[in-house]
Amino acid sequence: MAKISIKGENLPNIPWQDKPKGSNDIVWRYSNNPVIPRDLIPCSNSIFNSAVVPYKGEFAGVFRVDDRSRNMRIHTGSSKDGFNFQINPEPIQFVCDEPDIAKFIESYDPRVCWIEDRYYVTWCNNYHGYTIGMAYTYDFKKYYQMENSFLPFNRNGVMFPRKVNGKYLMFSRPSDTGHTPFGDIFISQSPDLIHWGCHRHVMSPKRDKLTWQCTKIGAGPIPIETSEGWLVFYHGVLTSCNGFVYQMGAALLDLEKPWKVIYRSKDYLLNPRTIYECVGDVPNVVFPCASLQDPASGKIAIYYGCADTVTSLAFCYADEIFDYLKNNSEL
Ligand code: BMA
């Protein structure tokens, strides 16, 4: 098997369950999914599309909670083991000295990225239309809101965990006012995390035939730096006669110019097939927003939203993903 090494700090307490005996799956589910039920806090209708990171030997994160009025909000939360979570019953109240951007009406699909000395949060922010909101926190208690990264309409803003060639990088997916029947992944660059430009196209959906990623694609967890390139998990959408179906695939991107795609999975790696992925407020959705990885063992744990209702865990090995990508790539 081809070897790939993950950069970064080891995570010996990564939440983990071995691959079931006899399984050929590259990505397999935690047997006690979902890890976050829809009604974990009193106000919640659903808790999904959420981001978890290592924090002080345990775990912390930002969680999408749709409340019982169906407002979309992001909440802070924590976990000792990555399986059992406490989520603050109140949405995050941002500290913001710019009153013009402090007023936004919805927040959803957060990602969290450690860069240099703090955790940055990006989310889909309804500021006169959906765009990418940004904030940072040191402690998952106080969150400082920054300028929105882009103009509406944009979604799926995902930071890279370090500067590349002196610039911060962010994926995004320009979109429209509604449920967007199109969508390519782009990378934008910034010297200061406020001004974004030098936009580069990364990947388009495969529009030429009906595949799992023919309608739109969007970035998922924070890219994982490896010896062979940036390993990214992303969602791909198919339009069926009953609406959108969301799957997960993976790609490997060039380390220095991550808009250059080295490998891209021909088939999906995870798709809606369990009851909690197929049945919920929006059926047939798996939507990855975060991963944890342990360089020493090559283990990767992926948090993903299921049917816009609950949050689950899936597992894989970096080597197996790399091997799979190498042998099943279609650019
Ligand atoms: C996307 C986003 C996600 C959601 C998905 C499926 O456009 O709104 O939050 O999980 O649709 O409904």
Coordinates of C-alpha atoms and ligand atoms in Angstrom, one line a residue:
M1 CA 0.0 0.0 0.0
A2 CA 1.2 3.5 -0.8
K3 CA 2.2 5.5 2.2
I4 CA 1.2 9.0 3.0
S5 CA 2.1 10.9 6.1
I6 CA -0.1 13.5 7.8
K7 CA 1.5 16.7 9.1
G8 CA 0.7 18.1 12.5
E9 CA 0.4 17.1 16.1
N10 CA -0.5 13.6 17.1
L11 CA -3.9 13.0 18.6
P12 CA -3.8 9.7 20.5
N13 CA -7.3 10.2 22.0
I14 CA -8.9 10.6 18.5
P15 CA -12.5 9.2 18.7
W16 CA -12.2 5.9 16.9
Q17 CA -13.8 2.5 16.2
D18 CA -12.0 -0.2 14.1
K19 CA -13.3 -1.1 10.7
P20 CA -15.9 -3.9 10.9
K21 CA -14.4 -7.3 10.2
G22 CA -14.8 -8.3 6.6
S23 CA -15.7 -4.7 5.4
N24 CA -14.2 -3.4 2.2
D25 CA -15.4 0.1 2.9
I26 CA -12.7 2.8 2.8
V27 CA -14.9 5.0 5.0
W28 CA -17.0 3.3 7.7
R29 CA -19.6 4.6 10.2
Y30 CA -19.5 4.6 13.9
S31 CA -21.9 1.9 15.1
N32 CA -23.6 4.1 17.7
N33 CA -24.4 6.9 15.2
P34 CA -25.7 9.5 15.5
V35 CA -23.3 11.0 18.1
I36 CA -25.4 14.2 18.5
P37 CA -29.1 13.7 18.7
R38 CA -31.5 16.3 17.4
D39 CA -32.9 17.2 20.8
L40 CA -29.7 17.4 22.8
I41 CA -30.7 20.9 24.1
P42 CA -34.1 22.2 24.9
C43 CA -34.5 24.6 22.0
S44 CA -33.2 22.4 19.3
N45 CA -35.1 21.0 16.3
S46 CA -32.0 19.6 14.8
I47 CA -28.1 19.7 15.4
F48 CA -26.0 18.9 12.3
N49 CA -23.4 20.2 9.9
S50 CA -21.0 21.0 12.8
A51 CA -17.3 21.4 13.5
V52 CA -15.2 19.8 16.2
V53 CA -11.5 20.4 16.9
P54 CA -9.0 19.2 19.5
Y55 CA -8.9 21.6 22.5
K56 CA -6.7 21.3 25.6
G57 CA -6.5 17.5 25.5
E58 CA -10.3 17.2 24.9
F59 CA -12.5 18.6 22.1
A60 CA -14.5 21.7 21.4
G61 CA -16.4 23.1 18.5
V62 CA -19.2 25.1 16.9
F63 CA -22.5 23.4 16.2
R64 CA -25.3 24.2 13.8
V65 CA -28.6 24.3 15.8
D66 CA -31.9 24.9 14.1
D67 CA -34.3 25.9 16.8
R68 CA -38.0 25.1 17.2
S69 CA -38.9 28.3 15.3
R70 CA -36.5 26.9 12.6
N71 CA -34.0 29.8 13.1
M72 CA -30.6 28.7 12.0
R73 CA -28.0 29.5 14.6
I74 CA -24.4 28.4 15.7
H75 CA -23.7 27.4 19.2
T76 CA -20.5 26.6 21.1
G77 CA -19.9 23.2 22.6
S78 CA -17.4 20.7 24.0
S79 CA -16.7 17.0 24.5
K80 CA -14.2 15.0 26.7
D81 CA -14.1 12.1 24.2
G82 CA -15.3 13.3 20.8
F83 CA -18.4 11.1 21.1
N84 CA -20.5 12.8 23.9
F85 CA -21.2 16.5 23.6
Q86 CA -22.4 19.4 25.7
I87 CA -23.8 22.2 23.7
N88 CA -24.5 25.6 25.1
P89 CA -28.3 26.2 25.0
E90 CA -27.8 29.8 23.8
P91 CA -26.4 30.7 20.4
I92 CA -23.0 32.4 20.2
Q93 CA -23.2 36.2 20.9
F94 CA -20.3 37.7 19.0
V95 CA -18.2 40.6 20.2
C96 CA -18.1 43.0 17.3
D97 CA -17.1 46.7 17.2
E98 CA -18.5 47.2 13.7
P99 CA -22.3 47.6 14.2
D100 CA -22.9 47.4 10.4
I101 CA -21.8 43.8 10.2
A102 CA -22.9 42.7 13.7
K103 CA -26.5 42.5 12.4
F104 CA -27.1 39.3 10.5
I105 CA -30.1 37.2 10.6
E106 CA -29.0 33.6 10.2
S107 CA -25.9 31.5 10.8
Y108 CA -25.2 28.0 9.7
D109 CA -22.8 25.3 8.5
P110 CA -19.8 26.3 10.7
R111 CA -16.2 25.2 10.1
V112 CA -13.4 25.8 12.7
C113 CA -9.7 26.1 11.9
W114 CA -6.7 26.5 14.1
I115 CA -4.2 28.9 12.5
E116 CA -1.1 30.2 14.3
D117 CA -2.5 31.2 17.7
R118 CA -6.3 30.9 17.6
Y119 CA -9.4 29.2 16.3
Y120 CA -11.1 30.8 13.3
V121 CA -14.7 30.1 12.6
T122 CA -16.3 30.5 9.2
W123 CA -20.0 30.0 8.6
C124 CA -22.7 30.8 6.2
N125 CA -24.0 34.2 7.3
N126 CA -27.2 35.8 6.1
Y127 CA -26.0 39.4 5.8
H128 CA -28.3 40.8 3.1
G129 CA -28.0 37.4 1.4
Y130 CA -25.9 34.3 2.2
T131 CA -22.2 34.9 2.4
I132 CA -19.2 33.8 4.5
G133 CA -19.0 35.1 8.1
M134 CA -15.8 35.0 10.0
A135 CA -14.8 35.2 13.7
Y136 CA -12.1 34.0 16.0
T137 CA -11.9 32.6 19.5
Y138 CA -9.2 31.5 21.9
D139 CA -11.3 29.7 24.4
F140 CA -14.7 28.7 22.8
K141 CA -16.3 31.2 25.2
K142 CA -15.7 34.6 23.7
Y143 CA -16.0 35.0 19.9
Y144 CA -14.8 38.1 18.0
Q145 CA -16.6 38.7 14.8
M146 CA -14.5 39.8 11.8
E147 CA -15.5 41.3 8.4
N148 CA -17.5 39.0 6.2
S149 CA -15.0 37.4 3.7
F150 CA -17.1 37.8 0.5
L151 CA -20.1 39.5 -1.0
P152 CA -23.4 37.6 -1.2
F153 CA -24.0 35.0 -2.5
N154 CA -21.5 32.5 -1.3
R155 CA -21.3 29.5 1.0
N156 CA -19.0 26.7 2.3
G157 CA -16.1 29.0 3.3
V158 CA -13.4 26.7 4.5
M159 CA -10.0 28.0 5.7
F160 CA -6.6 26.3 5.1
P161 CA -4.7 25.6 8.4
R162 CA -1.6 27.6 7.4
K163 CA -0.5 30.3 5.0
V164 CA 0.7 29.0 1.6
N165 CA 3.3 31.2 -0.1
G166 CA 2.7 33.9 2.4
K167 CA -1.1 34.1 1.9
Y168 CA -4.1 32.8 3.9
L169 CA -6.3 30.6 1.8
M170 CA -10.1 29.9 1.9
F171 CA -12.3 27.7 -0.2
S172 CA -15.7 29.0 -1.1
R173 CA -18.6 28.1 -3.4
P174 CA -20.3 31.1 -5.1
S175 CA -24.0 30.5 -5.1
D176 CA -27.5 32.2 -5.4
T177 CA -30.4 33.3 -3.3
G178 CA -32.0 29.9 -3.0
H179 CA -31.0 26.2 -3.0
T180 CA -28.5 26.8 -5.8
P181 CA -28.6 24.3 -8.6
F182 CA -25.0 24.9 -9.5
G183 CA -21.7 25.3 -7.7
D184 CA -17.9 25.1 -8.2
I185 CA -15.2 25.2 -5.6
F186 CA -12.8 28.2 -5.7
I187 CA -9.8 29.2 -3.5
S188 CA -9.3 32.9 -2.6
Q189 CA -6.1 34.4 -1.0
S190 CA -5.6 37.0 1.6
P191 CA -2.7 38.8 3.3
D192 CA -4.7 39.6 6.4
L193 CA -7.8 37.5 6.7
I194 CA -9.9 40.6 5.8
H195 CA -9.2 41.3 2.1
W196 CA -9.7 38.4 -0.2
G197 CA -8.6 38.2 -3.9
C198 CA -6.4 36.3 -6.4
H199 CA -9.4 33.8 -6.8
R200 CA -8.5 30.5 -8.4
H201 CA -10.9 27.8 -9.7
V202 CA -10.4 24.4 -8.1
M203 CA -13.1 22.0 -9.3
S204 CA -16.4 22.0 -11.1
P205 CA -19.3 19.5 -10.7
K206 CA -19.2 16.8 -13.3
R207 CA -22.1 18.2 -15.4
D208 CA -21.7 16.0 -18.4
K209 CA -23.5 12.9 -17.0
L210 CA -25.7 12.0 -14.1
T211 CA -23.1 11.2 -11.3
W212 CA -23.0 11.7 -7.5
Q213 CA -21.3 15.1 -8.1
C214 CA -23.1 16.4 -11.2
T215 CA -25.1 19.3 -9.8
K216 CA -22.8 21.1 -7.3
I217 CA -19.8 20.5 -5.1
G218 CA -18.7 22.3 -1.9
A219 CA -15.7 22.0 0.5
G220 CA -16.1 20.1 3.7
P221 CA -13.6 19.8 6.6
I222 CA -10.4 21.9 6.9
P223 CA -7.9 20.5 4.4
I224 CA -5.4 18.0 5.9
E225 CA -1.8 18.6 5.1
T226 CA 0.0 15.4 4.0
S227 CA 3.4 14.5 2.4
E228 CA 1.6 14.1 -1.0
G229 CA -0.6 17.2 -1.0
W230 CA -3.7 18.6 0.7
L231 CA -6.3 15.9 1.4
V232 CA -9.8 17.3 1.2
F233 CA -13.2 15.8 1.8
Y234 CA -16.0 17.5 0.0
H235 CA -19.7 17.1 -0.7
G236 CA -21.1 16.4 -4.2
V237 CA -24.8 16.7 -5.1
L238 CA -26.9 14.8 -7.5
T239 CA -30.4 16.0 -8.6
S240 CA -32.8 13.1 -8.5
C241 CA -36.4 13.1 -9.5
N242 CA -37.0 13.6 -5.7
G243 CA -34.6 16.4 -5.2
F244 CA -31.0 16.8 -4.1
V245 CA -28.9 13.9 -2.8
Y246 CA -25.7 14.8 -0.9
Q247 CA -22.6 12.4 -0.9
M248 CA -19.0 12.7 0.2
G249 CA -15.9 12.3 -1.9
A250 CA -12.2 13.2 -1.6
A251 CA -9.5 14.9 -3.6
L252 CA -5.8 15.5 -3.3
L253 CA -4.5 19.0 -4.1
D254 CA -1.1 20.4 -4.8
L255 CA 0.7 21.7 -1.7
E256 CA 2.0 24.9 -3.2
K257 CA -0.8 25.6 -5.7
P258 CA -3.9 23.9 -4.1
W259 CA -6.1 24.9 -7.0
K260 CA -4.3 22.1 -8.9
V261 CA -6.1 18.8 -8.4
I262 CA -3.8 15.8 -8.3
Y263 CA -6.5 13.1 -7.7
R264 CA -10.3 13.3 -7.4
S265 CA -12.5 10.3 -6.4
K266 CA -14.5 8.9 -9.2
D267 CA -17.0 7.3 -6.9
Y268 CA -18.4 8.7 -3.6
L269 CA -16.8 7.5 -0.4
L270 CA -19.9 8.0 1.8
N271 CA -23.5 8.3 0.8
P272 CA -26.9 8.4 2.5
R273 CA -28.0 4.8 3.2
T274 CA -28.7 4.4 6.9
I275 CA -32.0 5.4 8.3
Y276 CA -30.6 8.6 10.0
E277 CA -29.0 9.7 6.7
C278 CA -32.1 8.9 4.6
V279 CA -34.8 10.1 6.9
G280 CA -35.0 13.6 8.6
D281 CA -35.8 17.2 7.9
V282 CA -34.0 17.0 4.5
P283 CA -33.7 13.3 3.4
N284 CA -30.7 11.8 1.8
V285 CA -27.9 14.1 3.0
V286 CA -24.4 13.4 4.3
F287 CA -22.6 16.7 4.8
P288 CA -19.0 16.6 6.2
C289 CA -17.9 19.7 8.1
A290 CA -14.9 18.6 10.2
S291 CA -12.2 16.0 10.7
L292 CA -9.8 15.0 13.4
Q293 CA -6.6 13.2 12.5
D294 CA -3.8 11.4 14.2
P295 CA -0.5 11.5 12.2
A296 CA 1.1 8.7 14.2
S297 CA -1.5 6.1 13.3
G298 CA -2.9 7.7 10.1
K299 CA -6.4 7.6 11.6
I300 CA -9.0 10.2 10.4
A301 CA -12.4 10.8 12.1
I302 CA -15.0 12.7 10.1
Y303 CA -18.0 14.6 11.6
Y304 CA -20.9 14.9 9.2
G305 CA -24.5 16.1 9.3
C306 CA -27.2 13.6 8.4
A307 CA -30.5 14.5 6.7
D308 CA -30.1 18.0 8.1
T309 CA -31.2 16.6 11.5
V310 CA -28.3 14.9 13.5
T311 CA -24.5 14.6 13.6
S312 CA -22.5 11.4 13.0
L313 CA -19.0 10.1 12.9
A314 CA -17.2 8.1 10.2
F315 CA -13.7 6.8 10.1
C316 CA -10.9 6.0 7.6
Y317 CA -7.2 5.7 7.3
A318 CA -5.1 8.3 5.4
D319 CA -3.2 5.5 3.5
E320 CA -6.4 3.8 2.4
I321 CA -7.9 7.0 1.2
F322 CA -4.6 7.9 -0.7
D323 CA -4.5 4.4 -2.3
Y324 CA -8.1 4.6 -3.3
L325 CA -7.7 8.1 -4.8
K326 CA -4.6 7.0 -6.7
N327 CA -6.4 4.0 -8.2
N328 CA -9.9 5.5 -8.7
S329 CA -9.3 9.1 -9.8
E330 CA -11.1 11.0 -12.5
L331 CA -10.2 14.6 -12.7
Ligands
BMA1 C1 -27.2 23.1 1.6 C2 -27.0 23.7 2.9 C3 -26.7 22.7 4.0 C4 -27.7 21.5 3.9 C5 -27.9 21.0 2.5 C6 -29.0 20.0 2.4 O1 -27.5 24.0 0.6 O2 -28.1 24.4 3.3 O3 -26.8 23.3 5.2 O4 -27.2 20.5 4.7 O5 -28.2 22.1 1.7 O6 -30.2 20.5 2.8

